[in-house]
mmCIF file of C-alpha atoms in Angstrom:
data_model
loop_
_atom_site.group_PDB
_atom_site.id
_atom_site.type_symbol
_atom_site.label_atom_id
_atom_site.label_comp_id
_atom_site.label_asym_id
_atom_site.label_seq_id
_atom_site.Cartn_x
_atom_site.Cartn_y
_atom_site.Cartn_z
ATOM 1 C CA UNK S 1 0.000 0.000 0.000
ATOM 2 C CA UNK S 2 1.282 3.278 -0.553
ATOM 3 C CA UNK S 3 1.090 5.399 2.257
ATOM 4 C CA UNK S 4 1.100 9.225 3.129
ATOM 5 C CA UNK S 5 2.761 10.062 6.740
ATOM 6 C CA UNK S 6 2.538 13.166 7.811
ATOM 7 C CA UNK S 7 4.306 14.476 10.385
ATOM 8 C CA UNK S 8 7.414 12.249 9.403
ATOM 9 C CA UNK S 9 9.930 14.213 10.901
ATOM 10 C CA UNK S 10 8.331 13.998 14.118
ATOM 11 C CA UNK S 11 9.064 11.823 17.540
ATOM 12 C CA UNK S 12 6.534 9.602 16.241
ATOM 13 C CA UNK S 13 7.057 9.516 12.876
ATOM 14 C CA UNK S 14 10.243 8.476 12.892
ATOM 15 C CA UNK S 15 9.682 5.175 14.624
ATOM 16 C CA UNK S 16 6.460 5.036 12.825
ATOM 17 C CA UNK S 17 7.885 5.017 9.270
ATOM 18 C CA UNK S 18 9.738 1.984 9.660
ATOM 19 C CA UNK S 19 7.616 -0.054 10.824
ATOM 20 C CA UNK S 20 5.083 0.847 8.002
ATOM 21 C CA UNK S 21 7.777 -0.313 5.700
ATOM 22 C CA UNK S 22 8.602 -3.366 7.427
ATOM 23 C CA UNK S 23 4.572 -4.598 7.149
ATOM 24 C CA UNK S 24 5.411 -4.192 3.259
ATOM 25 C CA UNK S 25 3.968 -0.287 2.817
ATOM 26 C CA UNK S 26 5.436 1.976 0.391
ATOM 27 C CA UNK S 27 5.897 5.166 2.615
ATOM 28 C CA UNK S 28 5.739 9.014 1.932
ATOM 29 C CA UNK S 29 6.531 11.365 4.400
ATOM 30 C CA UNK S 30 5.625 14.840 4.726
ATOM 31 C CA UNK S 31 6.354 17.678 7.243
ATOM 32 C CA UNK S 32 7.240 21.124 7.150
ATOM 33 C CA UNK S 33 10.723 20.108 8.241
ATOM 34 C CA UNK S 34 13.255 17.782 6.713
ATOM 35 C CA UNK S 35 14.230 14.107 7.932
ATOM 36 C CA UNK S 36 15.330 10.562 7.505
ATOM 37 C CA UNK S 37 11.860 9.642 6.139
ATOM 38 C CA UNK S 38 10.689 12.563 4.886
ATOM 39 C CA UNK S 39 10.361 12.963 0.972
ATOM 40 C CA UNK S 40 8.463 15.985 0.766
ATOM 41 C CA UNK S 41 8.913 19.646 2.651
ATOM 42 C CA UNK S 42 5.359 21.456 2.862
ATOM 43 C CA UNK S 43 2.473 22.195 4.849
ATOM 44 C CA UNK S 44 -0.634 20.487 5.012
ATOM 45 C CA UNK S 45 -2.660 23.645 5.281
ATOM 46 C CA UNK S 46 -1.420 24.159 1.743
ATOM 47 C CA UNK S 47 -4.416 22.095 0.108
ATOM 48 C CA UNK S 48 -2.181 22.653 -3.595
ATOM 49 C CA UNK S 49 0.716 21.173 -1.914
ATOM 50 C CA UNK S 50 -1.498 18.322 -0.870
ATOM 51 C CA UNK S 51 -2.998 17.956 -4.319
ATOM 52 C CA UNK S 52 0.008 17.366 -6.019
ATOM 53 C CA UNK S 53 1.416 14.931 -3.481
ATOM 54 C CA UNK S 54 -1.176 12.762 -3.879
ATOM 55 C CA UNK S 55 -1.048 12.541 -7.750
ATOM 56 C CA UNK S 56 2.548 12.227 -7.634
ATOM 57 C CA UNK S 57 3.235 9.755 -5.251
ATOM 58 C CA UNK S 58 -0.046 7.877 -6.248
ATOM 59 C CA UNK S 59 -1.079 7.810 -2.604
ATOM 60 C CA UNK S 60 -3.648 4.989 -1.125
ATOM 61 C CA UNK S 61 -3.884 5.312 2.386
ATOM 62 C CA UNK S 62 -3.183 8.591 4.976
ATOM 63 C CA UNK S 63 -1.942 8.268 8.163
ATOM 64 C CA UNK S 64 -2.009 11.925 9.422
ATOM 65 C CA UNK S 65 0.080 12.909 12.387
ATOM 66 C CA UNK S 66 1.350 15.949 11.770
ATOM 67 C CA UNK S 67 0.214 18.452 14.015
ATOM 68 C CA UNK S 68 0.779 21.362 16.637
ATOM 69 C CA UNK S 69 0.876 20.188 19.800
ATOM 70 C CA UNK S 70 0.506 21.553 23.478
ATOM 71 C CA UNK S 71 3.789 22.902 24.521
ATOM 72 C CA UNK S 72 3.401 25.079 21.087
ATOM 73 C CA UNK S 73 0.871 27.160 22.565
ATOM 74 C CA UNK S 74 3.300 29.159 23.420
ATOM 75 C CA UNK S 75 5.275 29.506 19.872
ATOM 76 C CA UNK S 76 2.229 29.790 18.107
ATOM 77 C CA UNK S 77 -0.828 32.094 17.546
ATOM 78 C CA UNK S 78 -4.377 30.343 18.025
ATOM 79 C CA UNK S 79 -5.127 31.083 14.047
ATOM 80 C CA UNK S 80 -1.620 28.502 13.132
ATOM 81 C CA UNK S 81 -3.524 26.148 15.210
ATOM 82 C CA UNK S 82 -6.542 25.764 13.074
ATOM 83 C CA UNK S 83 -4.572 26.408 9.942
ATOM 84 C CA UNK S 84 -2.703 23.044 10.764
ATOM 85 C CA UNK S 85 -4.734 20.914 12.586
ATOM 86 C CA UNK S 86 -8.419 21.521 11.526
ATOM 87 C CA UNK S 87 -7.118 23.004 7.693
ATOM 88 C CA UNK S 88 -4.403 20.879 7.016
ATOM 89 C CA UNK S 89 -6.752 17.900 8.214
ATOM 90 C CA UNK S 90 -9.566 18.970 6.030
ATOM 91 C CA UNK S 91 -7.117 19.301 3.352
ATOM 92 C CA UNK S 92 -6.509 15.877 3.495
ATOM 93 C CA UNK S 93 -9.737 14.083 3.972
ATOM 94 C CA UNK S 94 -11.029 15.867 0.879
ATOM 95 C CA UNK S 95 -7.905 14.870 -0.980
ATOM 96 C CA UNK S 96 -8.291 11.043 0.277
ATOM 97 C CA UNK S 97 -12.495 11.220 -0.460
ATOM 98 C CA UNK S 98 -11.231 12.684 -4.135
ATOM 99 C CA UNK S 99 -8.524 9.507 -5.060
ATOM 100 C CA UNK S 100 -11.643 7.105 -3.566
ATOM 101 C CA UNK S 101 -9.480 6.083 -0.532
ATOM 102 C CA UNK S 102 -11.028 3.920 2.364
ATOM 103 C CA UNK S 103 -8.244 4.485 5.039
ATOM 104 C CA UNK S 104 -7.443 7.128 6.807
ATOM 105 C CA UNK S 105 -5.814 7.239 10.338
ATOM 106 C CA UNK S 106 -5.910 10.443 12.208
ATOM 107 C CA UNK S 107 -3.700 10.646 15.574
ATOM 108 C CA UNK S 108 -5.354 12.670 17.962
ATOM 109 C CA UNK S 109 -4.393 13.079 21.638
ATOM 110 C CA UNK S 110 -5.929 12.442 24.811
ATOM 111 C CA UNK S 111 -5.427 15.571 26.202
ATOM 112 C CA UNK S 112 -8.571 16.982 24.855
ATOM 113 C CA UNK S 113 -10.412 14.762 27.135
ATOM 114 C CA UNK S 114 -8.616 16.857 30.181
ATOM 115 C CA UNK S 115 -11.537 18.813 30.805
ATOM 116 C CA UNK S 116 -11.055 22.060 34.429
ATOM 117 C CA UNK S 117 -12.535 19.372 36.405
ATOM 118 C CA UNK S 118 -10.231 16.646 35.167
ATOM 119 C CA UNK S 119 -7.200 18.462 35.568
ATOM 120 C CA UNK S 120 -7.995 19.739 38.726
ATOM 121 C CA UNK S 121 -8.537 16.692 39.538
ATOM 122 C CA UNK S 122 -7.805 15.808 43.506
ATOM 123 C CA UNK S 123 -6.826 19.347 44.427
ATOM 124 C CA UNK S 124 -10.113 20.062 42.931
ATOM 125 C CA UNK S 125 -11.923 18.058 45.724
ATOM 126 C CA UNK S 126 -12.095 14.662 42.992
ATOM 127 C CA UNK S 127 -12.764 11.751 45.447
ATOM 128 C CA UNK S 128 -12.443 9.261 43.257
ATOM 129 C CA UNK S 129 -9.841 8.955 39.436
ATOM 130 C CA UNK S 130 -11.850 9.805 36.673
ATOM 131 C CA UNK S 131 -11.819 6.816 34.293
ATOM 132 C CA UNK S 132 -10.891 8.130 30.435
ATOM 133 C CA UNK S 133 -12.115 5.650 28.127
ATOM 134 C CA UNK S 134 -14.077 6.442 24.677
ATOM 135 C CA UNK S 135 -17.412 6.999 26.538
ATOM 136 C CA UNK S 136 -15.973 9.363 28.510
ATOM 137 C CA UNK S 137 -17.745 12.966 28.595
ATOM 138 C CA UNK S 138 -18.999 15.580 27.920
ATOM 139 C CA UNK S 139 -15.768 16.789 26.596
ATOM 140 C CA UNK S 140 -15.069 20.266 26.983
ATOM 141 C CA UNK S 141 -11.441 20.837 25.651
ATOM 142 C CA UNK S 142 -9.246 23.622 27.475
ATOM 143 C CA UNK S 143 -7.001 25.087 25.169
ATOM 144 C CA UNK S 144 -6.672 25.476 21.724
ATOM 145 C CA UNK S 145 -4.644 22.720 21.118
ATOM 146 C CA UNK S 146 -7.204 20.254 22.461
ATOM 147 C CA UNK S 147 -9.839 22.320 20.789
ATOM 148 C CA UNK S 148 -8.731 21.930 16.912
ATOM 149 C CA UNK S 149 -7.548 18.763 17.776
ATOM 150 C CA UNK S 150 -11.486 17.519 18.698
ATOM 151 C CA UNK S 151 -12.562 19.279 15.949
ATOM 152 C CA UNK S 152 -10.409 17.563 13.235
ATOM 153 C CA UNK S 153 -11.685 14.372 14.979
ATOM 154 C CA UNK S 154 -15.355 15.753 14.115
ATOM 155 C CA UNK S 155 -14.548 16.230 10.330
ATOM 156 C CA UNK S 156 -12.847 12.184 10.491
ATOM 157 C CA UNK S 157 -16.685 11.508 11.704
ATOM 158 C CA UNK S 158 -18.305 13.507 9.384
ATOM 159 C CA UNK S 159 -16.152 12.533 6.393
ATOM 160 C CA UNK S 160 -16.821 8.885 7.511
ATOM 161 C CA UNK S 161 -20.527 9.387 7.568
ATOM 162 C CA UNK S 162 -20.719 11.482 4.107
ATOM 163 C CA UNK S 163 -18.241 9.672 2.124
ATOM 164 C CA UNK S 164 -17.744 5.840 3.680
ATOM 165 C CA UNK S 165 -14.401 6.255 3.995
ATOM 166 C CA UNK S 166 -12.792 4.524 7.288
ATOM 167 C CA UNK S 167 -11.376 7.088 9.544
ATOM 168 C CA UNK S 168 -9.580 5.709 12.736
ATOM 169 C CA UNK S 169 -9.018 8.103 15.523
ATOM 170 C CA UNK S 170 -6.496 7.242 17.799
ATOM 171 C CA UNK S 171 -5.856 9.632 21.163
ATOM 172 C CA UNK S 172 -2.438 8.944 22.067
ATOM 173 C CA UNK S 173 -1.410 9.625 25.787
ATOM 174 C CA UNK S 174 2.302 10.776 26.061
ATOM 175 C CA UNK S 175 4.873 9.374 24.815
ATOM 176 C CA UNK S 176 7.427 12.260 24.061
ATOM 177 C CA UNK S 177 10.643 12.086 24.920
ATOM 178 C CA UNK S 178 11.384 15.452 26.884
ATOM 179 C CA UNK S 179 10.866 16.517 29.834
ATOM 180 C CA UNK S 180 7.183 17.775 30.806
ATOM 181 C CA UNK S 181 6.706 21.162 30.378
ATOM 182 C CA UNK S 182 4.869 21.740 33.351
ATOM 183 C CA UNK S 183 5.697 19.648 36.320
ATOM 184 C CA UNK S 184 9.526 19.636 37.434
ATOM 185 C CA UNK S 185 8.803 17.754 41.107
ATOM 186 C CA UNK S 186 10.539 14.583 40.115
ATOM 187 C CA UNK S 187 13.444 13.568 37.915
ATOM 188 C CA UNK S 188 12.256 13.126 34.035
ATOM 189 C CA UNK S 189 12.832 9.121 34.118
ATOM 190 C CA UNK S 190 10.529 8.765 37.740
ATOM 191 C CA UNK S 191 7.806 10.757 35.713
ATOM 192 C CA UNK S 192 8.036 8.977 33.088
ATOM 193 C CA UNK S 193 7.783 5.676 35.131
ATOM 194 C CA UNK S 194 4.948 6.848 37.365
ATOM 195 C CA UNK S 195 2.492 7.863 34.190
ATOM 196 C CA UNK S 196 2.972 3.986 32.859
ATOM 197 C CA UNK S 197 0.320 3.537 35.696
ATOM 198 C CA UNK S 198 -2.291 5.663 34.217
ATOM 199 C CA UNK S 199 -1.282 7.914 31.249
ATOM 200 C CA UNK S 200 1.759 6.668 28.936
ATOM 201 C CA UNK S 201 2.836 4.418 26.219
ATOM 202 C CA UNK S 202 5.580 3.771 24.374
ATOM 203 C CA UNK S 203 6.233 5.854 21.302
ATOM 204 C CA UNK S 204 6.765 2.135 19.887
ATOM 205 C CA UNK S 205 3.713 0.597 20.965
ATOM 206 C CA UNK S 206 2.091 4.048 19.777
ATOM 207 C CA UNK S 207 3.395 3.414 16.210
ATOM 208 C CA UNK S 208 2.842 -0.610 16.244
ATOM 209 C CA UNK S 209 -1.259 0.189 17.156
ATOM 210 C CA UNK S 210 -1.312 2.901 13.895
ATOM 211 C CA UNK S 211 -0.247 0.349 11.872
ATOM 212 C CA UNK S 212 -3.169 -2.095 13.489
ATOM 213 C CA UNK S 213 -5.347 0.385 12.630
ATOM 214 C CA UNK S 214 -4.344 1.030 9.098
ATOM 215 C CA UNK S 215 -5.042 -2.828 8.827
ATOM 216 C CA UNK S 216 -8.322 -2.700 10.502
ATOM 217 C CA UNK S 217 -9.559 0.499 8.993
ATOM 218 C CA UNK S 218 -12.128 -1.308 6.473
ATOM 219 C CA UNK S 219 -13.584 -3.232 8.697
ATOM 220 C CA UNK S 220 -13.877 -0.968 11.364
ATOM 221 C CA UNK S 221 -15.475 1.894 9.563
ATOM 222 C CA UNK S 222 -15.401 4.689 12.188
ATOM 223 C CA UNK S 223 -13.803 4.354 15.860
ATOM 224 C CA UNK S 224 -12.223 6.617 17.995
ATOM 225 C CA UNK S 225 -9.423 4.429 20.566
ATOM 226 C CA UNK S 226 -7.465 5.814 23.135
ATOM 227 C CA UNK S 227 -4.144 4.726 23.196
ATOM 228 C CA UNK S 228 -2.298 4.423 26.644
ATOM 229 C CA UNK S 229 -0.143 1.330 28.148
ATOM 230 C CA UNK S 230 -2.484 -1.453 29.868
ATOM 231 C CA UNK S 231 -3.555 -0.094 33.256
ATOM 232 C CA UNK S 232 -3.223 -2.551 35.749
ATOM 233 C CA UNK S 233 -6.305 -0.705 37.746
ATOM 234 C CA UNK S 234 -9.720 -1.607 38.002
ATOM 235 C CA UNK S 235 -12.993 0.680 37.949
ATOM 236 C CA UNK S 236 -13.204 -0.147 41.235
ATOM 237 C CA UNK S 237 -9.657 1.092 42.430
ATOM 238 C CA UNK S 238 -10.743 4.925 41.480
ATOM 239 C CA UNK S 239 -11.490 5.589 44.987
ATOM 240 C CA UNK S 240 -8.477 4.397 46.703
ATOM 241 C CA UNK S 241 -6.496 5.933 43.926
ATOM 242 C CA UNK S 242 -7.196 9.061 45.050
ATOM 243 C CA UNK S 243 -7.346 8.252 48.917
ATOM 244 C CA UNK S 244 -3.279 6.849 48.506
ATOM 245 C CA UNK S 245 -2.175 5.217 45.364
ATOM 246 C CA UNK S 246 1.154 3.550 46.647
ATOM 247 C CA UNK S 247 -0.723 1.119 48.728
ATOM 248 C CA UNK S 248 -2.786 0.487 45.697
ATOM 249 C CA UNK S 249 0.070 -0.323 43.451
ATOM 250 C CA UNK S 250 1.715 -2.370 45.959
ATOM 251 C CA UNK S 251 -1.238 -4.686 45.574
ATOM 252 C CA UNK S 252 -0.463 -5.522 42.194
ATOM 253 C CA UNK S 253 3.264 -5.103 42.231
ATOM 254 C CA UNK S 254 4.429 -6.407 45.565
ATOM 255 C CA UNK S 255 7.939 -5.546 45.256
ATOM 256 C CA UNK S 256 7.639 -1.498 44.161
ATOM 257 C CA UNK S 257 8.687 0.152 47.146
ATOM 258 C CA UNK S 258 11.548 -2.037 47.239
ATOM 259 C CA UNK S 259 12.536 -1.480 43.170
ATOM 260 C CA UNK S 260 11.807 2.490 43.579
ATOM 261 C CA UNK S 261 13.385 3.171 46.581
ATOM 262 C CA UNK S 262 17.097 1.339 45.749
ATOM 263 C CA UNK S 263 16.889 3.762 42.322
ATOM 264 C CA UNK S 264 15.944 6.476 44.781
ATOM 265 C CA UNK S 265 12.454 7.131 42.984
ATOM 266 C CA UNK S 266 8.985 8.368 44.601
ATOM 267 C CA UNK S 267 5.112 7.028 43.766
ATOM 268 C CA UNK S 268 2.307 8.759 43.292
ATOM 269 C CA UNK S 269 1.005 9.756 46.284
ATOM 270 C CA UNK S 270 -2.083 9.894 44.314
ATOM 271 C CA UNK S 271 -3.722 8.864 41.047
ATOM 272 C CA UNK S 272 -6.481 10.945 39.753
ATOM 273 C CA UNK S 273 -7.251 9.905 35.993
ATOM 274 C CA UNK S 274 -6.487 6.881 34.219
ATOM 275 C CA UNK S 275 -6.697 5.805 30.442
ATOM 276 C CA UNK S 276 -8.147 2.782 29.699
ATOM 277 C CA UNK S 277 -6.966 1.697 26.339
ATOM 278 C CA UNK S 278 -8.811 -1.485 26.939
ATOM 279 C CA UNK S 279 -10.856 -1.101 22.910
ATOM 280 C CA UNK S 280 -7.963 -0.857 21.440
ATOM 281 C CA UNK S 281 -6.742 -3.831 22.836
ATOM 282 C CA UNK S 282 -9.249 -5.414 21.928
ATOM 283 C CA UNK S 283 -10.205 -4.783 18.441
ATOM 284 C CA UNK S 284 -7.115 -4.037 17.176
ATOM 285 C CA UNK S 285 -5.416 -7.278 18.388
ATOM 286 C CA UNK S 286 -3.297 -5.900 21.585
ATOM 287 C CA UNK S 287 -0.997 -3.475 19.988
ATOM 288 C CA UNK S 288 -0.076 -2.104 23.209
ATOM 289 C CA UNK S 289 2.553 -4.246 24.559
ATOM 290 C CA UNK S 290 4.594 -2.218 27.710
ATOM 291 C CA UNK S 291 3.583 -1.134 30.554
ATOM 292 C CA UNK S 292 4.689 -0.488 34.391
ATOM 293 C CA UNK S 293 5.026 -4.184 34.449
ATOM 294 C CA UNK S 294 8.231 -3.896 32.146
ATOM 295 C CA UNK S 295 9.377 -0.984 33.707
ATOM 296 C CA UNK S 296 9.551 -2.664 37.216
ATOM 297 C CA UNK S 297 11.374 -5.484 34.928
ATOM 298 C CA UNK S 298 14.148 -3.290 33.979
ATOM 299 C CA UNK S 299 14.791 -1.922 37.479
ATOM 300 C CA UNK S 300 14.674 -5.328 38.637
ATOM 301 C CA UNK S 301 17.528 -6.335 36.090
ATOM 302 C CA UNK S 302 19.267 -3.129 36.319
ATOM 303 C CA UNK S 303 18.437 -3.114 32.650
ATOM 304 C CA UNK S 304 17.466 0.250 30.256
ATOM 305 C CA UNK S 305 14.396 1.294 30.785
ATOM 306 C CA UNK S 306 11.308 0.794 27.736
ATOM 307 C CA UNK S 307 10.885 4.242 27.323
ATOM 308 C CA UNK S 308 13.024 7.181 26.061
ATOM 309 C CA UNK S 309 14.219 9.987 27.957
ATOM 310 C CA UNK S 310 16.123 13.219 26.650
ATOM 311 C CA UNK S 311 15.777 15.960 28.436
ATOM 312 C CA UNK S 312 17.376 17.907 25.176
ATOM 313 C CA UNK S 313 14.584 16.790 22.816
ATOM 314 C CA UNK S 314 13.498 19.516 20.449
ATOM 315 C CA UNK S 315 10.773 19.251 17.375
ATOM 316 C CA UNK S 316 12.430 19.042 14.466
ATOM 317 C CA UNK S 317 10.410 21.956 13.295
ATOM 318 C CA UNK S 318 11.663 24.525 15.512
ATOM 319 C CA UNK S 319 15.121 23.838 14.037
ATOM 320 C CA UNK S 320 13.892 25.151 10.790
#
């Protein structure tokens, strides 16, 4: 199949494009900056520019993951925003409708499910982790970021509905590399590890269920998945979550105190979300294959970790 990527210079993309090719794809990357696996330099609000990539590449299937994300809310004006994700994503579902495709994959994020209430979460007076699954709701996005991004999902639906074609929406959690741009309490690597309890996945496992889904797309027609590493939690853990999540975890991983406190990490004194990737799991065949589980592994075998870390990480963009 031959396969649009945008967003190829990307974190993701560059794990992603491989993998494509190794499942027998013929892969053409876009992004506004150049890289390994990118074979064409423009912007996807530039509906020309998408025109002519599609007849000259003779493209059958989009995978569309280019997009602004949250830490460039403050690079970028709101109006870039919808140029690139709710433009640039129109752009290509009417390109895709045009050459009769019936797969399109659009990565969206889970953080436009982070509603005040959710983020307050606990300090907010939550007594109990609010569950994120698909059913999840009402959403009420709260930035722009989240905002275009829901709305590009909306046009996936709609172009599903109006044309037939299969649109597969998948909300990542995090997976970047860097360190968060918001919370500097604990070293990079212990926040890393502590969010593959309730809000992480591996950019690998991120790529591998894209790929499921570009599979599955025909038969699936329209579905929106979140995307997170298995939670080990239950439903009925929210309330202790919230009360003290170390004792919690210690229930199913017996040995965690032990494991965090010889590398001289901290728990979560507290869980107040959790994604539940449990539908994509399920109907696209387990994709998601690490989770706090193997992290525990490594420290137990003084092995590297199954995530990356780099606290230097920039966006390949911004070196443009």
């Amino acid at each position: 199949m031959k396969v649009l990527l945008t967003g190829s210079s990307g974190w993701l993309g560059r794990f992603l494009a491989p993998i494509l090719r190794e499942a027998g794809n013929a892969v053409t990357g876009l992004d506004v900056a150049p890289g390994v696996d990118t074979d064409v330099v423009c912007d996807v609000a530039d509906r020309a520019a998408i025109d002519r990539v599609f007849a000259d590449h003779g493209i059958e299937a989009v995978i569309h993951a280019g997009a602004l994300h949250k830490p460039d809310i403050v690079r970028y004006p709101a109006q870039r925003f919808v140029d690139v994700n709710v433009t640039g994503t129109l752009n290509l579902l009417e390109a895709a409708v045009a050459a009769g495709h019936e797969r399109f994959i659009f990565t969206s994020t889970t953080s436009l499910m982070i509603r005040a209430d959710v983020r307050a979460g606990k300090a907010g007076g939550a007594r109990e982790a609010f569950w994120l699954d698909e059913e999840f709701g009402p959403l009420q996005p709260r930035n722009i970021y989240g905002v275009t991004k829901l709305a590009a999902e909306h046009l996936c639906r709609l172009y599903h509905d109006l044309h037939g074609i299969s649109t597969m929406v998948l909300r990542t959690g995090r997976f970047f590399p860097e360190e968060d741009d918001t919370h500097r309490t604990l070293s990079g690597p212990n926040m890393k590890a502590n969010e593959f309890l309730n809000r992480r996945l591996t950019v690998e496992d991120a790529a591998r269920a894209h790929v499921a889904a570009l599979e599955k797309a025909p038969q699936l027609g329209h579905q929106v998945f979140v995307l997170s590493a298995p939670t080990p939690f239950s439903r009925d853990d929210s309330r202790a979550l919230v009360a003290g999540a170390p004792s919690v975890i210690a229930r199913y991983f017996p040995d965690v105190a032990e494991l965090y406190a010889r590398q001289g990490w901290q728990l979560p004194a507290y869980i107040d979300r959790v994604y539940d990737a449990g539908k994509a799991q399920k109907m696209l065949d387990a994709p998601l294959q690490t989770g706090f589980g193997q992290v525990l592994e490594a420290l137990r075998d003084n092995a590297p970790q199954p995530f990356h870390h780099d606290a230097a990480y920039t966006s390949p963009k911004e070196a443009i």
